[in-house]
XYZ file of C-alpha atoms in Angstrom:
764
model
C 79.987 102.631 146.289
C 77.607 105.098 144.568
C 79.861 105.170 141.535
C 79.882 101.366 141.353
C 76.096 101.182 141.531
C 75.797 103.907 138.908
C 78.220 102.061 136.604
C 76.313 98.786 137.022
C 72.980 100.471 136.261
C 74.502 102.181 133.253
C 75.869 98.916 131.838
C 72.574 97.100 132.391
C 70.590 99.880 130.779
C 72.999 99.978 127.843
C 72.523 96.242 127.217
C 68.755 96.491 127.430
C 68.642 99.466 125.072
C 71.029 98.080 122.475
C 70.063 94.390 122.628
C 66.465 94.679 123.764
C 63.418 94.346 121.499
C 62.841 97.275 119.187
C 59.126 97.332 119.935
C 59.906 98.423 123.479
C 61.318 101.726 122.298
C 57.974 103.357 121.765
C 56.361 102.339 125.049
C 55.745 104.981 127.695
C 57.608 104.903 130.960
C 55.711 103.972 134.067
C 58.224 105.396 136.505
C 56.782 107.838 138.999
C 59.795 110.065 138.590
C 58.966 113.062 136.387
C 62.504 113.437 135.102
C 62.525 109.837 133.954
C 59.213 110.330 132.135
C 60.614 113.302 130.193
C 63.793 111.497 129.159
C 63.895 110.632 125.457
C 66.281 108.320 123.655
C 68.928 109.846 121.359
C 68.667 109.415 117.636
C 70.685 107.691 116.252
C 70.880 105.186 119.126
C 74.605 104.390 119.407
C 76.621 103.202 122.417
C 78.441 106.549 122.599
C 75.155 108.484 122.580
C 73.763 106.261 125.315
C 76.814 106.828 127.529
C 76.541 110.597 127.098
C 72.835 110.490 127.943
C 73.418 108.401 131.070
C 76.239 110.748 132.175
C 73.772 113.687 132.172
C 71.055 111.727 134.076
C 70.667 111.464 137.823
C 70.587 108.162 139.690
C 66.772 108.303 139.972
C 66.419 108.915 136.251
C 68.706 105.962 135.422
C 66.803 103.769 137.859
C 63.457 104.807 136.400
C 64.505 104.183 132.807
C 65.929 100.783 133.811
C 62.616 99.803 135.408
C 60.760 100.955 132.303
C 62.949 98.775 130.096
C 62.605 95.728 132.337
C 58.811 96.088 132.430
C 58.660 96.442 128.660
C 60.798 93.357 128.082
C 58.770 91.294 130.578
C 55.499 92.413 128.988
C 56.670 91.524 125.470
C 57.945 88.100 126.525
C 54.643 87.368 128.251
C 52.812 88.320 125.069
C 54.975 86.034 122.892
C 53.617 82.773 124.318
C 49.989 83.230 125.292
C 48.804 80.307 123.229
C 51.392 77.923 124.640
C 50.353 78.601 128.222
C 46.672 79.322 128.001
C 45.376 77.362 125.030
C 42.883 74.631 125.863
C 43.136 71.077 124.599
C 40.201 71.581 122.252
C 41.781 74.716 120.800
C 45.084 72.881 120.311
C 43.371 70.012 118.489
C 41.454 72.502 116.364
C 44.672 74.298 115.388
C 46.289 70.975 114.480
C 43.310 69.985 112.318
C 43.324 73.362 110.619
C 47.045 73.088 109.880
C 46.553 69.583 108.462
C 43.663 70.134 106.087
C 44.779 73.576 104.933
C 48.194 72.148 104.076
C 46.656 69.315 102.044
C 44.170 71.649 100.375
C 46.926 74.096 99.499
C 49.017 71.324 97.908
C 46.064 70.107 95.842
C 45.215 73.630 94.665
C 48.805 74.302 93.596
C 49.345 70.926 91.943
C 48.574 72.192 88.394
C 51.346 74.797 88.755
C 53.956 72.385 90.124
C 55.665 71.592 86.819
C 55.792 75.168 85.604
C 57.038 76.549 88.933
C 59.655 73.826 89.263
C 60.677 74.590 85.680
C 61.385 78.156 86.718
C 63.619 76.924 89.548
C 65.517 74.625 87.186
C 65.830 77.439 84.641
C 67.322 79.662 87.285
C 69.722 76.859 88.216
C 70.785 76.428 84.577
C 71.277 80.168 84.185
C 73.418 80.324 87.321
C 75.856 77.833 85.755
C 76.126 79.605 82.395
C 73.430 77.774 80.500
C 73.066 74.195 79.285
C 76.779 73.871 78.594
C 77.632 74.700 82.178
C 75.102 72.181 83.497
C 76.445 69.491 81.154
C 79.936 70.262 82.382
C 78.719 69.909 85.983
C 77.055 66.565 85.272
C 80.194 65.377 83.483
C 82.321 66.304 86.472
C 79.929 64.447 88.767
C 80.102 61.361 86.540
C 83.885 61.606 86.456
C 84.038 61.923 90.249
C 81.792 58.915 90.733
C 83.785 56.874 88.213
C 87.150 57.694 89.782
C 85.818 57.013 93.289
C 84.433 53.651 92.165
C 87.770 52.690 90.546
C 89.607 53.638 93.740
C 87.141 51.514 95.709
C 87.750 48.474 93.482
C 91.534 48.907 93.669
C 91.385 49.149 97.490
C 89.293 45.993 97.672
C 91.732 44.082 95.456
C 94.738 45.253 97.469
C 93.133 44.136 100.739
C 91.614 40.926 99.402
C 94.315 38.773 101.006
C 93.448 40.225 104.424
C 89.733 39.547 104.058
C 89.420 35.816 103.573
C 85.887 34.561 103.857
C 84.954 30.964 103.204
C 82.056 30.207 100.901
C 78.772 29.385 102.670
C 77.558 25.816 103.079
C 74.066 24.409 103.157
C 74.504 23.151 106.749
C 76.036 26.306 108.212
C 75.293 27.051 111.849
C 73.988 30.402 113.050
C 77.478 31.424 114.150
C 78.932 30.553 110.743
C 76.117 32.361 108.925
C 76.454 35.529 110.986
C 80.238 35.441 110.599
C 80.031 35.094 106.827
C 77.374 37.787 106.394
C 79.061 40.193 108.810
C 82.412 39.885 107.071
C 80.779 40.510 103.717
C 78.909 43.477 105.157
C 82.114 44.958 106.577
C 83.799 44.532 103.168
C 80.993 46.527 101.577
C 81.177 49.188 104.293
C 84.940 49.402 103.779
C 84.363 49.932 100.056
C 81.699 52.581 100.719
C 84.043 54.467 103.043
C 86.788 54.400 100.406
C 84.260 55.558 97.803
C 83.055 58.384 100.041
C 86.499 59.824 100.804
C 87.713 59.364 97.231
C 84.644 61.219 95.931
C 85.216 64.052 98.395
C 88.867 64.443 97.475
C 88.272 64.250 93.719
C 85.270 66.565 93.944
C 87.249 69.221 95.799
C 90.039 68.968 93.232
C 87.985 69.248 90.034
C 84.906 71.215 91.121
C 84.305 74.731 92.286
C 82.544 75.405 95.625
C 79.367 76.383 93.716
C 79.408 73.072 91.864
C 79.993 71.106 95.099
C 76.884 72.665 96.614
C 74.858 70.743 94.014
C 77.075 67.652 93.574
C 77.645 66.716 97.249
C 73.960 66.210 98.186
C 73.294 64.470 94.875
C 75.998 61.845 95.455
C 75.117 61.481 99.131
C 71.364 61.046 98.840
C 71.105 59.282 95.456
C 74.300 57.202 95.340
C 75.829 56.625 98.768
C 72.586 56.104 100.721
C 71.123 53.537 98.274
C 74.386 51.588 98.256
C 74.404 51.552 102.057
C 70.776 50.359 102.056
C 71.705 47.576 99.636
C 74.550 46.452 101.923
C 72.254 46.353 104.949
C 69.583 44.458 102.996
C 72.117 41.891 101.788
C 73.266 41.367 105.374
C 69.761 40.763 106.728
C 67.944 39.173 103.781
C 70.818 37.369 101.977
C 68.717 37.068 98.792
C 71.211 34.733 97.088
C 72.138 32.580 100.125
C 68.960 31.107 101.578
C 70.931 28.852 103.939
C 72.590 31.924 105.457
C 69.463 34.068 105.755
C 68.953 35.535 109.218
C 65.199 36.018 108.838
C 62.456 33.534 108.035
C 61.452 34.524 104.466
C 61.553 32.682 101.165
C 63.771 33.640 98.233
C 61.035 35.495 96.364
C 60.131 37.676 99.338
C 63.814 38.331 100.130
C 64.501 39.584 96.600
C 61.310 41.667 96.570
C 62.102 43.336 99.882
C 65.679 44.091 98.922
C 64.746 45.694 95.597
C 62.053 47.863 97.082
C 64.020 48.811 100.191
C 66.703 50.244 97.935
C 63.998 51.917 95.845
C 62.448 53.396 98.969
C 65.791 54.850 100.057
C 66.274 56.340 96.582
C 62.827 57.960 96.726
C 63.428 59.309 100.232
C 66.847 60.616 99.200
C 65.336 62.243 96.107
C 62.753 63.958 98.319
C 65.379 65.406 100.655
C 67.630 66.345 97.717
C 64.869 68.159 95.809
C 63.770 70.092 98.887
C 67.383 71.047 99.576
C 67.863 71.940 95.898
C 64.860 74.253 95.877
C 65.985 75.954 99.066
C 69.480 76.424 97.628
C 68.064 77.937 94.438
C 65.833 80.195 96.572
C 62.709 78.552 95.223
C 59.517 78.955 97.225
C 58.557 75.591 98.656
C 55.168 76.961 99.636
C 54.459 77.790 95.995
C 55.848 74.629 94.430
C 54.757 72.048 97.100
C 57.080 69.502 95.479
C 58.255 68.300 98.883
C 54.684 67.466 99.923
C 54.047 65.249 96.908
C 57.421 63.503 97.022
C 57.064 62.908 100.768
C 53.572 61.530 100.239
C 54.974 59.203 97.574
C 57.413 57.787 100.158
C 54.577 56.831 102.497
C 52.546 55.355 99.635
C 55.593 53.299 98.656
C 55.890 51.946 102.213
C 52.218 50.995 102.174
C 52.672 49.253 98.804
C 55.645 47.219 100.080
C 53.874 46.215 103.304
C 50.690 45.162 101.513
C 52.370 43.366 98.622
C 54.691 41.346 100.881
C 52.292 40.923 103.804
C 52.486 37.118 103.877
C 56.283 37.139 103.741
C 56.481 39.812 106.430
C 54.205 37.745 108.686
C 56.445 34.699 108.178
C 59.473 36.841 108.964
C 57.869 37.992 112.208
C 56.970 34.439 113.237
C 60.558 33.298 112.998
C 61.590 29.680 113.494
C 61.269 29.420 117.275
C 58.890 26.529 118.108
C 58.060 28.088 121.492
C 56.015 30.935 120.048
C 53.267 32.403 122.183
C 49.871 33.638 121.098
C 51.207 37.181 121.448
C 54.018 36.404 118.971
C 51.510 34.992 116.500
C 49.262 38.029 116.908
C 52.204 40.380 116.274
C 53.204 38.388 113.191
C 49.737 38.585 111.668
C 49.356 42.270 112.463
C 52.798 43.516 111.419
C 51.886 44.367 107.770
C 48.895 46.368 108.974
C 51.082 47.999 111.607
C 53.472 49.116 108.855
C 50.570 50.587 106.881
C 49.342 52.412 109.982
C 52.808 53.811 110.776
C 53.184 55.164 107.234
C 49.735 56.769 107.328
C 50.309 58.223 110.821
C 53.685 59.690 109.838
C 52.102 61.326 106.772
C 49.469 62.960 108.981
C 52.072 64.109 111.539
C 54.461 65.546 108.955
C 51.632 67.267 107.091
C 50.353 68.814 110.318
C 53.811 69.976 111.421
C 54.435 71.493 108.001
C 51.145 73.346 108.253
C 52.221 74.680 111.649
C 55.527 75.837 110.171
C 57.667 73.435 112.240
C 59.897 72.111 109.477
C 63.413 72.399 110.910
C 63.797 68.703 111.804
C 61.652 67.530 108.896
C 64.108 69.060 106.440
C 66.826 66.943 108.113
C 64.817 63.727 107.602
C 63.809 63.132 111.238
C 60.436 61.749 110.120
C 62.143 59.105 107.968
C 64.346 58.049 110.876
C 61.271 57.786 113.081
C 59.387 55.710 110.534
C 62.389 53.446 110.019
C 62.777 52.626 113.707
C 59.041 52.174 114.233
C 58.931 49.711 111.354
C 62.124 48.016 112.530
C 60.988 47.582 116.156
C 58.811 44.469 115.541
C 61.514 43.054 113.268
C 64.060 43.639 116.034
C 61.744 41.673 118.319
C 62.106 38.733 115.939
C 65.879 39.170 116.068
C 65.745 39.140 119.870
C 63.760 35.893 119.874
C 66.211 34.334 117.431
C 69.232 35.369 119.474
C 67.664 34.144 122.707
C 66.882 30.810 121.103
C 70.549 30.266 120.221
C 72.233 32.050 123.144
C 70.064 30.986 126.095
C 71.857 28.522 128.437
C 71.050 24.855 127.713
C 68.231 23.077 129.486
C 69.119 21.727 132.916
C 68.129 18.095 133.346
C 65.312 16.304 131.578
C 61.577 15.910 131.932
C 58.571 18.229 132.108
C 59.989 20.314 134.970
C 63.192 21.025 133.068
C 61.281 21.839 129.872
C 58.970 24.287 131.656
C 61.953 25.971 133.324
C 63.756 26.228 129.978
C 60.774 27.824 128.253
C 60.258 30.202 131.179
C 63.927 31.229 131.006
C 63.624 31.968 127.288
C 60.529 34.110 127.813
C 62.291 36.085 130.553
C 65.268 36.803 128.319
C 62.910 37.864 125.521
C 60.963 40.230 127.791
C 64.186 41.808 129.078
C 65.411 42.229 125.510
C 62.127 43.844 124.489
C 62.307 46.446 127.242
C 65.916 47.321 126.431
C 65.175 47.429 122.706
C 62.159 49.699 123.239
C 64.257 52.107 125.286
C 66.987 52.236 122.631
C 64.449 52.836 119.851
C 62.806 55.669 121.784
C 66.194 57.291 122.445
C 67.134 57.073 118.750
C 63.803 58.562 117.685
C 64.153 61.357 120.240
C 67.678 62.148 119.020
C 66.442 62.400 115.430
C 64.098 65.176 116.602
C 66.952 66.808 118.559
C 65.416 65.782 121.885
C 67.546 64.296 124.652
C 66.599 62.860 128.007
C 69.305 65.007 129.591
C 67.431 68.123 128.438
C 64.245 66.862 130.063
C 66.049 66.023 133.290
C 67.774 69.416 133.365
C 64.577 71.309 132.653
C 62.357 69.271 135.018
C 59.343 71.174 133.821
C 55.917 70.013 132.807
C 54.068 66.745 132.758
C 56.142 65.451 129.833
C 59.315 65.308 131.912
C 57.509 63.592 134.781
C 55.972 61.091 132.401
C 59.370 60.209 130.906
C 60.876 59.669 134.355
C 57.817 57.642 135.336
C 58.218 55.336 132.321
C 61.972 55.031 132.870
C 61.454 54.050 136.503
C 58.886 51.426 135.532
C 61.221 50.072 132.831
C 64.123 49.737 135.268
C 61.838 48.109 137.837
C 60.548 45.658 135.241
C 64.074 44.685 134.218
C 65.040 44.139 137.878
C 61.840 42.089 138.346
C 62.646 39.867 135.361
C 66.329 39.458 136.276
C 65.520 38.402 139.855
C 62.765 36.048 138.672
C 65.084 34.622 136.026
C 67.856 33.898 138.506
C 65.512 32.295 141.036
C 63.779 30.197 138.362
C 67.133 28.961 137.072
C 68.232 27.964 140.573
C 64.868 26.337 141.252
C 65.023 24.344 138.018
C 68.531 23.208 138.889
C 67.406 22.042 142.324
C 64.240 20.368 141.062
C 65.937 18.452 138.276
C 69.050 17.425 140.214
C 67.122 14.794 142.210
C 66.460 11.481 140.467
C 62.761 11.242 139.512
C 60.663 8.410 140.899
C 58.628 6.167 138.637
C 54.849 6.338 138.818
C 54.459 3.184 140.889
C 56.948 4.330 143.492
C 55.635 7.870 143.593
C 52.077 6.667 144.171
C 53.123 5.142 147.498
C 54.386 8.431 148.936
C 57.334 8.774 151.195
C 59.649 10.313 148.620
C 62.992 11.783 149.510
C 61.772 15.261 148.605
C 63.681 18.153 147.103
C 66.540 20.149 148.493
C 66.156 22.895 151.040
C 66.604 25.522 148.328
C 63.848 23.931 146.249
C 61.509 24.469 149.196
C 62.558 28.021 150.081
C 63.070 29.483 146.577
C 59.354 29.641 145.617
C 58.625 31.710 148.735
C 61.709 33.841 148.101
C 60.566 34.439 144.539
C 57.111 35.613 145.589
C 58.543 37.810 148.335
C 61.147 39.397 146.038
C 58.602 40.022 143.278
C 56.174 41.709 145.665
C 58.962 43.840 147.153
C 60.202 44.954 143.711
C 56.695 45.807 142.525
C 55.935 47.845 145.657
C 59.268 49.701 145.756
C 59.386 50.679 142.082
C 55.677 51.525 142.016
C 56.205 53.997 144.837
C 59.305 55.410 143.138
C 57.407 55.786 139.863
C 54.509 57.523 141.590
C 57.006 59.859 143.240
C 58.397 60.915 139.836
C 54.942 62.263 138.924
C 55.237 64.814 141.705
C 52.966 62.918 144.097
C 54.125 62.858 147.711
C 54.444 59.202 148.697
C 54.954 59.921 152.415
C 51.203 59.663 153.169
C 51.130 56.378 151.236
C 53.945 54.980 153.366
C 52.273 56.192 156.551
C 48.950 54.736 155.445
C 50.605 51.430 154.614
C 52.164 51.360 158.097
C 48.834 52.038 159.778
C 47.127 49.438 157.588
C 49.808 46.903 158.456
C 49.288 47.602 162.151
C 45.538 47.194 161.824
C 45.976 43.922 159.961
C 48.424 42.753 162.603
C 45.930 43.378 165.436
C 42.924 42.080 163.512
C 44.577 38.989 162.058
C 46.761 37.689 164.864
C 46.085 34.116 163.762
C 47.402 34.930 160.306
C 50.530 36.496 161.796
C 51.034 33.440 163.986
C 50.772 31.179 160.943
C 53.308 33.238 159.012
C 55.790 33.413 161.900
C 55.444 29.687 162.623
C 56.044 28.908 158.956
C 59.208 31.019 158.954
C 60.623 29.093 161.906
C 59.632 25.737 160.406
C 61.551 26.673 157.250
C 64.523 27.897 159.274
C 64.562 24.577 161.146
C 64.330 22.708 157.814
C 61.515 20.613 159.278
C 60.123 19.594 155.881
C 60.711 20.035 152.171
C 58.542 19.773 149.123
C 58.175 16.089 148.165
C 58.836 14.639 151.621
C 56.389 12.322 153.377
C 55.401 13.672 156.790
C 52.873 13.157 159.541
C 51.256 16.120 161.290
C 49.135 15.230 164.298
C 47.816 12.033 162.711
C 47.550 13.450 159.175
C 49.970 11.820 156.751
C 50.951 12.773 153.225
C 53.562 14.132 150.840
C 54.357 17.846 151.054
C 52.980 19.054 147.741
C 52.923 22.831 148.146
C 53.937 25.449 150.679
C 52.823 29.059 150.968
C 53.403 31.881 153.405
C 50.773 30.653 155.886
C 50.079 26.979 155.158
C 51.254 23.715 153.646
C 49.418 21.115 151.566
C 49.828 17.389 152.132
C 48.882 14.877 149.451
C 47.876 11.547 150.987
C 49.012 8.460 149.088
C 45.333 7.695 148.444
C 44.864 11.072 146.759
C 43.449 13.200 149.576
C 44.816 16.750 149.946
C 45.121 18.260 153.431
C 45.767 21.998 153.973
C 47.371 22.707 157.342
C 48.097 26.241 158.679
C 51.524 26.435 160.259
C 50.134 27.823 163.497
C 48.100 24.620 164.061
C 51.042 22.223 163.688
C 52.127 20.911 167.106
C 54.877 18.707 165.702
C 56.004 17.200 162.416
C 57.191 13.625 161.896
C 59.308 13.362 158.759
C 59.510 9.920 157.132
C 61.732 11.001 154.253
C 64.814 12.527 155.751
C 68.181 10.937 154.918
C 67.258 7.210 155.205
C 64.470 4.759 156.117
C 64.467 1.295 157.644
C 61.752 -1.156 156.677
C 61.080 -4.366 158.625
C 59.211 -7.310 157.083
C 57.565 -10.210 158.932
C 57.140 -13.743 157.582
C 55.270 -16.500 159.495
C 56.312 -20.098 158.739
C 55.250 -23.412 160.264
C 56.907 -24.742 163.436
C 58.936 -27.338 161.601
C 60.832 -24.836 159.411
C 64.546 -24.330 160.232
C 65.157 -20.582 160.989
C 68.788 -20.959 159.844
C 67.611 -22.047 156.412
C 65.348 -19.003 156.201
C 68.278 -16.740 157.230
C 70.398 -18.058 154.369
C 67.551 -17.514 151.916
C 67.152 -13.892 153.083
C 70.899 -13.304 152.805
C 70.966 -14.670 149.272
C 68.034 -12.482 148.262
C 69.792 -9.465 149.767
C 72.931 -10.137 147.703
C 70.896 -10.599 144.540
C 69.103 -7.293 145.124
C 72.429 -5.478 145.532
C 73.498 -6.791 142.122
C 70.252 -5.771 140.414
C 70.708 -2.594 138.335
C 67.238 -1.405 139.305
C 67.825 -1.420 143.060
C 71.561 -1.473 143.859
C 71.840 2.337 144.096
C 68.819 2.585 146.402
C 70.135 0.355 149.197
C 72.011 1.768 152.154
C 72.064 -1.627 153.927
C 71.115 -4.919 152.253
C 68.116 -7.045 153.103
C 68.962 -9.557 155.847
C 67.322 -11.685 158.496
C 66.819 -10.575 162.077
C 65.998 -14.061 163.279
C 62.915 -15.261 165.087
C 60.933 -12.387 166.483
C 57.884 -14.231 167.870
C 56.217 -17.632 168.270
C 52.470 -17.871 168.417
C 49.780 -20.478 167.936
C 50.111 -20.159 164.144
C 53.838 -20.655 163.680
C 57.234 -18.990 163.868
C 57.523 -15.273 162.944
C 60.852 -14.477 161.298
C 61.709 -10.814 160.622
C 63.935 -9.254 157.960
C 64.945 -5.650 157.411
C 66.790 -3.324 155.002
C 67.838 0.332 154.932
C 67.189 2.375 151.784
C 66.876 5.897 150.444
C 63.543 7.584 151.199
C 60.945 6.988 148.530
C 62.474 3.747 147.241
C 61.532 1.451 150.111
C 58.125 0.462 148.763
C 59.372 -0.753 145.392
C 62.128 -2.679 147.173
C 59.613 -4.196 149.583
C 57.419 -5.437 146.712
C 60.380 -7.018 144.986
C 61.540 -8.705 148.219
C 58.059 -10.167 148.808
C 58.072 -11.623 145.294
C 61.545 -13.109 145.669
C 60.862 -14.545 149.143
C 57.723 -16.267 147.846
C 59.637 -17.773 144.912
C 62.526 -18.855 147.192
C 60.190 -20.486 149.741
C 58.392 -22.347 146.965
C 61.706 -23.540 145.519
C 62.872 -24.793 148.945
C 59.569 -26.429 149.902
C 58.691 -23.919 152.592
C 55.079 -22.906 153.005
C 53.774 -19.874 154.807
C 51.905 -20.691 158.018
C 48.131 -20.547 157.755
C 45.846 -19.596 160.540
C 43.801 -22.560 161.825
C 41.034 -22.797 164.420
C 40.539 -26.173 166.102
C 37.451 -26.794 168.147
C 37.522 -29.756 170.561
C 34.057 -31.262 170.927
C 33.431 -34.200 173.233
C 31.761 -37.078 171.429
C 32.961 -35.857 168.019
C 33.179 -39.491 166.949
C 29.390 -39.306 166.667
C 29.485 -36.127 164.518
C 27.037 -37.595 162.077
C 24.495 -37.592 164.898
C 24.885 -33.806 165.519
C 21.810 -31.734 164.977
C 21.773 -28.570 162.867
C 21.677 -26.414 166.026
C 24.878 -28.068 167.328
C 26.674 -27.415 163.997
C 25.669 -23.755 164.034
C 26.928 -23.332 167.593
C 30.310 -24.863 166.654
C 30.662 -22.531 163.596
C 29.780 -19.442 165.645
C 32.407 -20.332 168.257
C 35.105 -20.741 165.577
C 34.150 -17.448 163.900
C 34.365 -15.616 167.207
C 37.898 -16.877 167.806
C 39.032 -15.879 164.295
C 37.527 -12.377 164.584
C 39.181 -11.794 167.945
C 42.550 -12.783 166.496
C 42.103 -10.443 163.503
C 41.224 -7.510 165.763
C 44.291 -8.202 167.878
C 46.514 -8.270 164.788
C 45.037 -4.999 163.536
C 45.813 -3.267 166.817
C 49.410 -4.367 166.450
C 50.230 -3.823 170.021
C 48.915 -0.260 169.925
C 50.906 0.705 166.805
C 49.462 2.243 163.621
C 49.241 0.079 160.534
C 50.443 1.289 157.184
C 47.511 0.952 154.763
C 49.888 1.053 151.826
């Protein structure tokens, strides 16, 4: 066991001595062992010498030297990052500002020497290839390679032309046809570029030396292949020569301008990367030349020029052709050119600062250009999302204002979901360009940055779930609301509609409940990702809920009663109900109450806990009974035939035939009074249609009675007065007494009719 421990200590010490920092060699040992303090390292320090030294040392000496080495390494590592762990925010900002302005100042100071210093680099390059003749030979080989690769590309395109049929565009092409045409053309160009790329590589390797390829490969990549790829992408999006096929909302002039300058921008960016790479290859000092700074600055100035020159066209592009634009969409469209200017300026400041700090590894690979591209493309991608949603969203369900509102709401939900997903993809692509991955953050799980990323990801997922659930419920609600036949204004004003389906009543409450639950759950999960313990929050919420339950028992009773009313399907939105003498159409329901709209316009709010019973007048079917009073000499059989004929005519009328469940017919004589004979008729109809049918029946009965010589009975009051044959001798007092007696009889009869035998009268 002692030998194993000694061997392990020896191996560890050997690794620390050979691979450890050199600066640790001169530090004094802090071991309390005197022998360890007197031990000195052999010179030269070779693995064999170390093994011989360890073989002569005791276990305590080996242990002491090992501790010394570990302490030295720990001390040096702690001294390497003092600024990263202890620097204040103000000091960090000050260091960034210093790096920025010193970098700019240095570039300005060295600008007069740029041409001469770059001339020295080029002279060295020419000398390395044997003078001007060697450089001319190199350029000739590059031209030959490009020419051969282009010929191979054209031959490949001709050979595959029969496989790539693509019909010419038309002026009335649909979006699908336009995308198909442009995508096929884009893929043809990509196929040609791939052929060109591989042909150039093969030819270059055959006719050039490795030293020549070091110069030729970046030149062809950055200044030939990249611009051609940019042109293909621009032709796909802008279609400068096919306005009917254009995927974005810009005119021909703006499309041509943007395409030309996008290719020019790629050429300038490629030239910047190529020249920086060229200077590094030729061992030129970038800090002395500062060519990269000025070329990079020219790229940002070019972006600003494009955005400002084409600002009106870019705003039109951002607006798109969707008629359902919101104020936010219009604000984004107006601000996009200024956003592009701000992105270019911000990227210049960031790159300049990072260069001043010496962090140029990812900049040399073009990460800042990738970042700028995706930041500028993000608002344009938003326009693409709106265009796709406009053409891909499911068609509108039904007709009318309800269906239109549901359709617009569905579109906005799809757009918001697309925006969240697009933002996440853009952030991932930008992070990858800087060699940053979310997996690294998750594995490290260190610092506020990691917590913040997880926090934002949790909120994004919660928002998508929120929108998806709301979208599904809104679609179902729209389907339920538009499936029922709408009532006309005259019918709807009477109340008593059939109402919506059970789902149409429950879905609004389900939507609110689901939205609240999603917000609460994902908010707590997001807070938990920041390192905050959510257990006290849950406990506090439980205690608060208990307190609310004890302090608001009436509220709890209302909520529970409402749940059971909904379970029993006692009422639905749109139905006409009576609640303890209060009548009206159910207009709105919430968690604790319902609102009834009276047919005269009054709105009643009734808590569920105060509802003793509900009388529903709109469930399944309604029966309406009508009374007609005719004189005593009218034949009831004749009236029955008239009612039957009217009922048959109503069943044949296109306006009413679908609303009847049973036709209008006579029920015979229902009463005989001192006025005449009361004959009753009835019909059964769908809820909400009975009042329009009743009005039409009244009109037809009046016309039929008039055509058949039947008059409605009129109320008469006869006063028998002895000696009426001498009425001309009555005094004024006698006439007033007779009139008062007749009025009293009429008023008594009216009050009796209004009571209706103790039944309520419908004031409609």
